[in-house]
Amino acid sequence: MLKIYVHLVIIVFLLFTGNLILNAQIINIEDRRLQIEDETTQDSVKWLGRIGLAFSWTQNKSKIFRMDGNAQFERLVKKHLLLSITDYSFAKFDENRFINQGFQHFRYNYRIRNRLTYEALFQIQTNKLANIDLRVLTGTGLRFRLYQKGKGNGFYGVTYLYEYEEESLEQLTHQNHRLSTYFSFEWLPVENITISSTTYYQPLFTDFSDYRITTQSNVVLPISKQFNFTVAISYIYDSHPAKGAPDRLYNFVNGLRFNF
């Protein structure tokens, strides 16, 4: 088991030295769930939470330093689940360019049956790397459990989203109606090591050529009962990005999580 940990950590840091750090527009909430929604005892009341902190540094044509912090809380009351996620990122480019960004996400789940859950969400976000001053999302939909077998889980979700967006450069505003679908899975290949992946597809209802797609994969390695070492790699494509923003974004982050 120790050899597996060592090899994975070596691979992580080899990858880290060659990647440019960029931030995503689509936020992967699936990876952030703490899975108390899967509890079978419906008359229980539970609190769970975790706090994460990550640092990264890259030097290509520019020197980039980045710090990411997040906090998450979940409360389960019988079939009702409340989720709150807060993220904040600080990035420094060379000596005098700074970017701050973050989001707040709230979600309510109601388990209709074992494999079917109703969801409602609200999210507010700023993303200077994507030239977005403000993005507000609200939506509602359904989440389906596709399978649960041994050390694996699979889910599919479909959601209606209302989106309000303010661009940075031209001060344009947009009000859109989007379809959001996702597929996610989680797998434990060996004890205490978790591998997960989520893919989102979000087209406009009125124009399916205007869409966003993202894929994110994660590896979680335990350090102790409360601390985990995490690795996240993602790819994002936006067919109609904000003016001056790239249509493709790559992101690589490793760090620590504290669970309580």
Short mmCIF file of N, CA, C and O in Angstrom, two decimals, residues 13 73 117 132 243:
data_model
loop_
_atom_site.label_atom_id
_atom_site.label_comp_id
_atom_site.label_asym_id
_atom_site.label_seq_id
_atom_site.Cartn_x
_atom_site.Cartn_y
_atom_site.Cartn_z
N PHE A 13 3.34 15.09 -8.94
CA PHE A 13 4.25 16.22 -9.01
C PHE A 13 4.95 16.32 -10.36
O PHE A 13 5.31 17.42 -10.79
N PHE A 73 -20.40 22.52 3.88
CA PHE A 73 -21.21 21.99 4.96
C PHE A 73 -22.45 21.31 4.38
O PHE A 73 -23.04 21.80 3.42
N THR A 117 -33.75 11.60 -7.01
CA THR A 117 -33.67 12.74 -6.10
C THR A 117 -34.04 14.03 -6.83
O THR A 117 -33.60 14.25 -7.96
N ILE A 132 -15.57 37.39 -16.59
CA ILE A 132 -16.92 37.42 -16.05
C ILE A 132 -16.91 38.16 -14.72
O ILE A 132 -16.28 37.72 -13.76
N LYS A 243 -16.01 38.03 -24.38
CA LYS A 243 -15.03 38.68 -25.25
C LYS A 243 -13.67 38.73 -24.57
O LYS A 243 -13.54 39.16 -23.43
#
